[in-house]
PDB file of C-alpha atoms in Angstrom:
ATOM      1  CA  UNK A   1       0.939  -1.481  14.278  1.00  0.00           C
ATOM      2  CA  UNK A   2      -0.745  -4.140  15.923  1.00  0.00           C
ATOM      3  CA  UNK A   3      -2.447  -6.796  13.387  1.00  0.00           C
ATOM      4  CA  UNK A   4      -5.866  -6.372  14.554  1.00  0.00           C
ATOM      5  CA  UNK A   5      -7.629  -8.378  11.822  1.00  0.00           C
ATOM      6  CA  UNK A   6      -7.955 -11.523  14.357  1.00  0.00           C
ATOM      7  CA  UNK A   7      -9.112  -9.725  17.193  1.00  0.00           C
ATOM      8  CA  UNK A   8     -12.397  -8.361  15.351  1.00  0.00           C
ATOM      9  CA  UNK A   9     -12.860 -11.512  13.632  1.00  0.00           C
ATOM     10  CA  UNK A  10     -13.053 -13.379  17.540  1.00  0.00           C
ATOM     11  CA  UNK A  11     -15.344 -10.140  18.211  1.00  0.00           C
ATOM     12  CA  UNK A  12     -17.444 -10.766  15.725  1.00  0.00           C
ATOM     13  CA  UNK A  13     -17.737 -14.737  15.584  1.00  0.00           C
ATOM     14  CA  UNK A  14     -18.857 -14.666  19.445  1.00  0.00           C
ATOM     15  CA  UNK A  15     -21.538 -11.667  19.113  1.00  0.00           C
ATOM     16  CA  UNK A  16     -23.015 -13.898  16.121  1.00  0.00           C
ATOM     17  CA  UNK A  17     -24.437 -10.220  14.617  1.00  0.00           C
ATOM     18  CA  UNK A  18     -23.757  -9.764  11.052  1.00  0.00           C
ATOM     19  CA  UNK A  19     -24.488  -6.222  11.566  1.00  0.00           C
ATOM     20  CA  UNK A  20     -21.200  -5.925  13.757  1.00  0.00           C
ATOM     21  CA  UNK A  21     -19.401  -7.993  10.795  1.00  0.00           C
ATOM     22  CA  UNK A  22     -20.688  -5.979   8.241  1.00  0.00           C
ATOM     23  CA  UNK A  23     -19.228  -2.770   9.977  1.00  0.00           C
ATOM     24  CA  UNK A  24     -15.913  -4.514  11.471  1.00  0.00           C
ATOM     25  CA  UNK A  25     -14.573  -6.090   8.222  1.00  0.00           C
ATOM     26  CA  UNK A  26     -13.937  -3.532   5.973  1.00  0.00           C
ATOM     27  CA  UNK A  27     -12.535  -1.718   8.995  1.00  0.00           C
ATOM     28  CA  UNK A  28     -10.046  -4.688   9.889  1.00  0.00           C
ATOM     29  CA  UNK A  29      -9.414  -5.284   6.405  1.00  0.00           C
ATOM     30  CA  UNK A  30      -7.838  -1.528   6.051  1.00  0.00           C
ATOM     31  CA  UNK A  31      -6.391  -1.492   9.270  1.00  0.00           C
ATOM     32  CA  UNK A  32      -4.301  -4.970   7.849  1.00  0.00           C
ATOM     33  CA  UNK A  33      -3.636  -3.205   4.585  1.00  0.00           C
ATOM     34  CA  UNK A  34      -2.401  -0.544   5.818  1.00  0.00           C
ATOM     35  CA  UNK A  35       0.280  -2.467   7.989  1.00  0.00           C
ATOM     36  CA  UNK A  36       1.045  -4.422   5.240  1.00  0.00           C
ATOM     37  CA  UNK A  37       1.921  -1.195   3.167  1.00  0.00           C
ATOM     38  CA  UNK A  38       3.910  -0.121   5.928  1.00  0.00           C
ATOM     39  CA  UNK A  39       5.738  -3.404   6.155  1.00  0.00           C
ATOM     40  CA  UNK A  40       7.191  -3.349   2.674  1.00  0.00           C
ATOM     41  CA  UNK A  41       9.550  -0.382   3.410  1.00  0.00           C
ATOM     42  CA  UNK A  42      13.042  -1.940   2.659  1.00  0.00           C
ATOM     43  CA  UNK A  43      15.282  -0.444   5.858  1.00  0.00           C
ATOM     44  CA  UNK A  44      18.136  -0.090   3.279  1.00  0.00           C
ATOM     45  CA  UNK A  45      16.681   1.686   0.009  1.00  0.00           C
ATOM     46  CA  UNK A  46      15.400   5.078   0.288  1.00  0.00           C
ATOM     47  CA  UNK A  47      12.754   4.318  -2.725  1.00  0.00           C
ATOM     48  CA  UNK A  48      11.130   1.040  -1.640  1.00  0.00           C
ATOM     49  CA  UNK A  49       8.046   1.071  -0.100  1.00  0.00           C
ATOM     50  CA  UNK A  50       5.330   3.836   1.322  1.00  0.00           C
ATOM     51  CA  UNK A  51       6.775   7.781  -0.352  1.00  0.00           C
ATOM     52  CA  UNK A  52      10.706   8.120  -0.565  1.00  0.00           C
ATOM     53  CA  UNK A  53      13.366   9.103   1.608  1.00  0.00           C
ATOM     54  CA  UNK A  54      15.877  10.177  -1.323  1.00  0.00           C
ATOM     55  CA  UNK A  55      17.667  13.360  -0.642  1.00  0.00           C
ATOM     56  CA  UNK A  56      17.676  13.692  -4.660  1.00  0.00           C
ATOM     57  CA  UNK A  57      17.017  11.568  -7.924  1.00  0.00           C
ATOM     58  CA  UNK A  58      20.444   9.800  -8.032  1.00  0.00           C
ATOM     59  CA  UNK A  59      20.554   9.474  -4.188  1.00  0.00           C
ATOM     60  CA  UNK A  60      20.372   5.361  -3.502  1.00  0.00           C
ATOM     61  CA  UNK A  61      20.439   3.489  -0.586  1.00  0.00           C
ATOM     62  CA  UNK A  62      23.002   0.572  -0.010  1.00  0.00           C
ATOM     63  CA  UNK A  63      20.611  -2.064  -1.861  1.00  0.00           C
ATOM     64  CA  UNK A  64      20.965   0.668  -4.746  1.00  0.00           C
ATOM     65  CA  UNK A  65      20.002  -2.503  -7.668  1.00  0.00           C
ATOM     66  CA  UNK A  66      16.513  -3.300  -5.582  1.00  0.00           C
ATOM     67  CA  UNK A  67      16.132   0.586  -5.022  1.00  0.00           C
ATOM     68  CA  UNK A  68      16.815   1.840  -8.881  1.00  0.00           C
ATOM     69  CA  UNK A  69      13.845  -0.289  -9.071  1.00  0.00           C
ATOM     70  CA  UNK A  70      11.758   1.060  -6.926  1.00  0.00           C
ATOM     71  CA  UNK A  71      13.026   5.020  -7.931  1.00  0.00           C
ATOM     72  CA  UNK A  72      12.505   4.152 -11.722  1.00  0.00           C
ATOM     73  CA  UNK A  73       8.376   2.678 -10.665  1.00  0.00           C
ATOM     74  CA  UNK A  74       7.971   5.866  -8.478  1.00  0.00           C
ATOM     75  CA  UNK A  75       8.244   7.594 -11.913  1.00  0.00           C
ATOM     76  CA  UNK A  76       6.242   6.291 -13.795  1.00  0.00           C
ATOM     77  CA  UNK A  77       4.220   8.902 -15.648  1.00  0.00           C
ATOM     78  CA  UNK A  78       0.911   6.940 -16.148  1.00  0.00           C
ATOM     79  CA  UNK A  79      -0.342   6.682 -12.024  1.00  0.00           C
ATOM     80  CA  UNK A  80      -2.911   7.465  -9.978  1.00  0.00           C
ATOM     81  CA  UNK A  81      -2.532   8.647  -6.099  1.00  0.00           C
ATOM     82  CA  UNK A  82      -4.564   6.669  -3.473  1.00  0.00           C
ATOM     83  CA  UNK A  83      -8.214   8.513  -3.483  1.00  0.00           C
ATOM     84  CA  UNK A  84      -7.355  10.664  -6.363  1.00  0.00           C
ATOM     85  CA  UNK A  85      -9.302  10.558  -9.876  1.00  0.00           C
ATOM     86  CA  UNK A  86      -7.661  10.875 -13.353  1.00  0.00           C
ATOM     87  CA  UNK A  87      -8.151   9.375 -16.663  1.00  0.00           C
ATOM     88  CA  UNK A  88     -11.592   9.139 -15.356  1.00  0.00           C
ATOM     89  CA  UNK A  89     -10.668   6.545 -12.859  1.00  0.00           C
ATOM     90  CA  UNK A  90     -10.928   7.035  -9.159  1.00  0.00           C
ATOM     91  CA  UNK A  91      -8.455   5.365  -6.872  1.00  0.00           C
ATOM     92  CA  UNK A  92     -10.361   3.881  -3.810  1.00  0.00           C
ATOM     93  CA  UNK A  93      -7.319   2.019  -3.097  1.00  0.00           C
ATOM     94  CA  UNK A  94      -4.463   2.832  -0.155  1.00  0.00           C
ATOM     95  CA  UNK A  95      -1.699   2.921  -2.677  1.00  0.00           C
ATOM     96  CA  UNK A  96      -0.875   4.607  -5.795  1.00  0.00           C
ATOM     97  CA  UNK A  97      -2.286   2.592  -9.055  1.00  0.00           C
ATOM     98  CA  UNK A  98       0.394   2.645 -11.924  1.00  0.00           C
ATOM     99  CA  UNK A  99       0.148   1.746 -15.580  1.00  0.00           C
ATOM    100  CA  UNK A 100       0.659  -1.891 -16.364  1.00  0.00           C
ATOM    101  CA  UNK A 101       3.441  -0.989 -18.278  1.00  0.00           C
ATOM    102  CA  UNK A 102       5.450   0.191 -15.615  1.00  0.00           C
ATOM    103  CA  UNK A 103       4.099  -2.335 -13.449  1.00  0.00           C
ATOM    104  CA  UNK A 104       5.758  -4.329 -16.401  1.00  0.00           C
ATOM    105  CA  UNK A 105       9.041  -2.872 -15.698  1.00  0.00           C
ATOM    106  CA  UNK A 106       8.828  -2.652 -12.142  1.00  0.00           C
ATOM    107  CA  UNK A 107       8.243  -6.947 -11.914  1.00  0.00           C
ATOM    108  CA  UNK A 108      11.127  -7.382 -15.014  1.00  0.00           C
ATOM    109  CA  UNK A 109      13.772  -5.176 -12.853  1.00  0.00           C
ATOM    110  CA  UNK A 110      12.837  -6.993  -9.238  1.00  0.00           C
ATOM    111  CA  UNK A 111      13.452 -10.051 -11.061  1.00  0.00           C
ATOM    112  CA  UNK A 112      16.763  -8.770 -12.808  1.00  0.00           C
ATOM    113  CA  UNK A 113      18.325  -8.061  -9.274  1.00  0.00           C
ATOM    114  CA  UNK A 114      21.310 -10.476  -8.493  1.00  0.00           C
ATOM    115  CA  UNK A 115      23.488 -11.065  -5.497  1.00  0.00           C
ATOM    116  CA  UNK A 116      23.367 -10.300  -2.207  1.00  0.00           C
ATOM    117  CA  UNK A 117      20.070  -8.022  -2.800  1.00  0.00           C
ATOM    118  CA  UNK A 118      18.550 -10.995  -4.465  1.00  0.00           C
ATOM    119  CA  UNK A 119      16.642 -12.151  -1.594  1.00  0.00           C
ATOM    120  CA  UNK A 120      15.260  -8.420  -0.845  1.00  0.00           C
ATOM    121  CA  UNK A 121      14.084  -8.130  -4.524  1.00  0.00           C
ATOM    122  CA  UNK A 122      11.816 -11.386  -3.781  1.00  0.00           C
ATOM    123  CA  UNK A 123      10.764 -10.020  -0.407  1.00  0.00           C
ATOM    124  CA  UNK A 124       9.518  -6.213  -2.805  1.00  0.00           C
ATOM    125  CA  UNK A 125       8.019  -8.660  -5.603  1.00  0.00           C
ATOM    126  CA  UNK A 126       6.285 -11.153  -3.108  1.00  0.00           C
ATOM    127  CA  UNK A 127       4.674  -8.632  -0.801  1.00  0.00           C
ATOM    128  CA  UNK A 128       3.797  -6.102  -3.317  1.00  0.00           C
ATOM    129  CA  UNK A 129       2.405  -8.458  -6.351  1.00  0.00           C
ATOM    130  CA  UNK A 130       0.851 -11.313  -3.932  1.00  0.00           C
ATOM    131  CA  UNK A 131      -0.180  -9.078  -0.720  1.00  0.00           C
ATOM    132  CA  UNK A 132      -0.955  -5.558  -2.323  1.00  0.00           C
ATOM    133  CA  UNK A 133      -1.774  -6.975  -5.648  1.00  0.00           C
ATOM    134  CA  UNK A 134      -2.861  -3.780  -7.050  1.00  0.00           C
ATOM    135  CA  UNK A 135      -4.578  -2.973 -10.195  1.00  0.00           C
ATOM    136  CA  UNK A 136      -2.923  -1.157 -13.287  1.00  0.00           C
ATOM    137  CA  UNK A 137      -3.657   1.491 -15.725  1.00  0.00           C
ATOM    138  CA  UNK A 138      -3.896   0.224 -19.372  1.00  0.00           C
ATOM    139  CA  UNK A 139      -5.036   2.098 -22.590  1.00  0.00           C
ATOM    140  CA  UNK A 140      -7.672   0.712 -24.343  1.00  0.00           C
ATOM    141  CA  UNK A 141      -9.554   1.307 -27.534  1.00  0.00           C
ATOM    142  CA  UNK A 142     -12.729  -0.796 -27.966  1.00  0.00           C
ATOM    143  CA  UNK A 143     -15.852  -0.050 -30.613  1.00  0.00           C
ATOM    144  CA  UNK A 144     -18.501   1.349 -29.659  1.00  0.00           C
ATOM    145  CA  UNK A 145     -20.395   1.338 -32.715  1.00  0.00           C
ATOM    146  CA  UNK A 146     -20.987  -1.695 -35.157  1.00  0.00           C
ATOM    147  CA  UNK A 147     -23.121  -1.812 -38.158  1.00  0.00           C
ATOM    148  CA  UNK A 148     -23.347  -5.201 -39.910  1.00  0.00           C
ATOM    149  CA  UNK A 149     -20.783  -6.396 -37.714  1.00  0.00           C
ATOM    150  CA  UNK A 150     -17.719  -4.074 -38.840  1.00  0.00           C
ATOM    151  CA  UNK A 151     -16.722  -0.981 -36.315  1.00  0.00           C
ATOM    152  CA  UNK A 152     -17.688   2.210 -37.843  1.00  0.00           C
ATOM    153  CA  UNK A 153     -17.124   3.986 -34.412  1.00  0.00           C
ATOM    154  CA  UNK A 154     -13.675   3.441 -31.702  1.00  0.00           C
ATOM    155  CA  UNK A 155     -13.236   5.184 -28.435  1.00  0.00           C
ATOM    156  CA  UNK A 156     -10.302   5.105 -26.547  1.00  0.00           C
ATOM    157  CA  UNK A 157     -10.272   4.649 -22.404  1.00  0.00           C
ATOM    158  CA  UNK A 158      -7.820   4.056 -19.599  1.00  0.00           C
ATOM    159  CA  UNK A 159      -9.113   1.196 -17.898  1.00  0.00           C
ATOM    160  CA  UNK A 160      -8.164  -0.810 -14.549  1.00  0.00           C
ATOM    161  CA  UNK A 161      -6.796  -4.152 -15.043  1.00  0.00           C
ATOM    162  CA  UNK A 162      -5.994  -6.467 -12.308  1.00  0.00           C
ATOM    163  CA  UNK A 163      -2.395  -6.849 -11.602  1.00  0.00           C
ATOM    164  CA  UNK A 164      -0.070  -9.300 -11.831  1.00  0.00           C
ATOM    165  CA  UNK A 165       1.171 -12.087  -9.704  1.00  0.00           C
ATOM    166  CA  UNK A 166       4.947 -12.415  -8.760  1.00  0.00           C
ATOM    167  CA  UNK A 167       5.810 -15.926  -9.511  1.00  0.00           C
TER     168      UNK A 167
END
């Protein structure tokens, strides 16, 4: 896919009409995501990146560290599929939201990679923590009811948080 993102942008600078912005940004902005979520498929894991390619659970691709990884954050139980609604949260987003948890896990085990696959675990954690930089699932129990300044009433809530950053 063709990065169209600067084209529009020339478009829109030279017509001068916000109205033409207004309609051509969020357009070139998903058009960009979208080839960015594309982009992160790993050419040598069958779990890395946009669905799977996995024959079976235990079937790895040669980078088989980097793609236990991404196999173990595919099944993670707490997630919600792009323009899907659970826990009373709608996804809007192009990519499956996950809990922060397992977005936990995912960022510990990238990092935990060694050797030769090293460099492709930095290439996952870069481009899906910096570029997608999704939000996560959390659990949260607040009060919703004081009197006198002590909680006489919780309610628990999943919640969106925004994610972290791959550093």
């Amino acid at each position: 896919m063709v990065n169209i993102f600067p084209t529009l942008l020339i478009v829109c600078l030279f017509t001068g009409s916000k109205a033409s912005w207004d309609v051509i940004y969020p357009i070139a902005v998903f058009m960009y995501c979208m080839h960015l979520k594309n982009a992160i498929d790993v050419s040598d894991t069958k779990w890395c990146g946009k669905g799977d390619r996995a024959n079976n659970y235990d079937d790895l691709g040669s980078l088989d560290q980097l793609d236990s990884c991404c196999r173990t954050h595919d099944y993670c139980p707490i997630s919600i599929k792009p323009f899907d609604t659970k826990y009373g949260i709608l996804n809007i987003g192009i990519s499956t939201v996950s809990s922060c948890d397992c977005e936990d896990d995912f960022f510990n085990c990238l990092k935990s990679v060694d050797g030769s696959q090293k460099n492709d675990a930095i290439a996952v954690g870069i481009s899906y923590f910096n570029v997608l930089h999704l939000k996560c699932i959390k659990k949260e129990t607040k009060c919703v009811l004081k009197i006198w300044g002590r909680c006489v009433h919780k309610s628990s809530g999943y919640n969106l948080f925004s994610g972290r950053w791959w550093t």
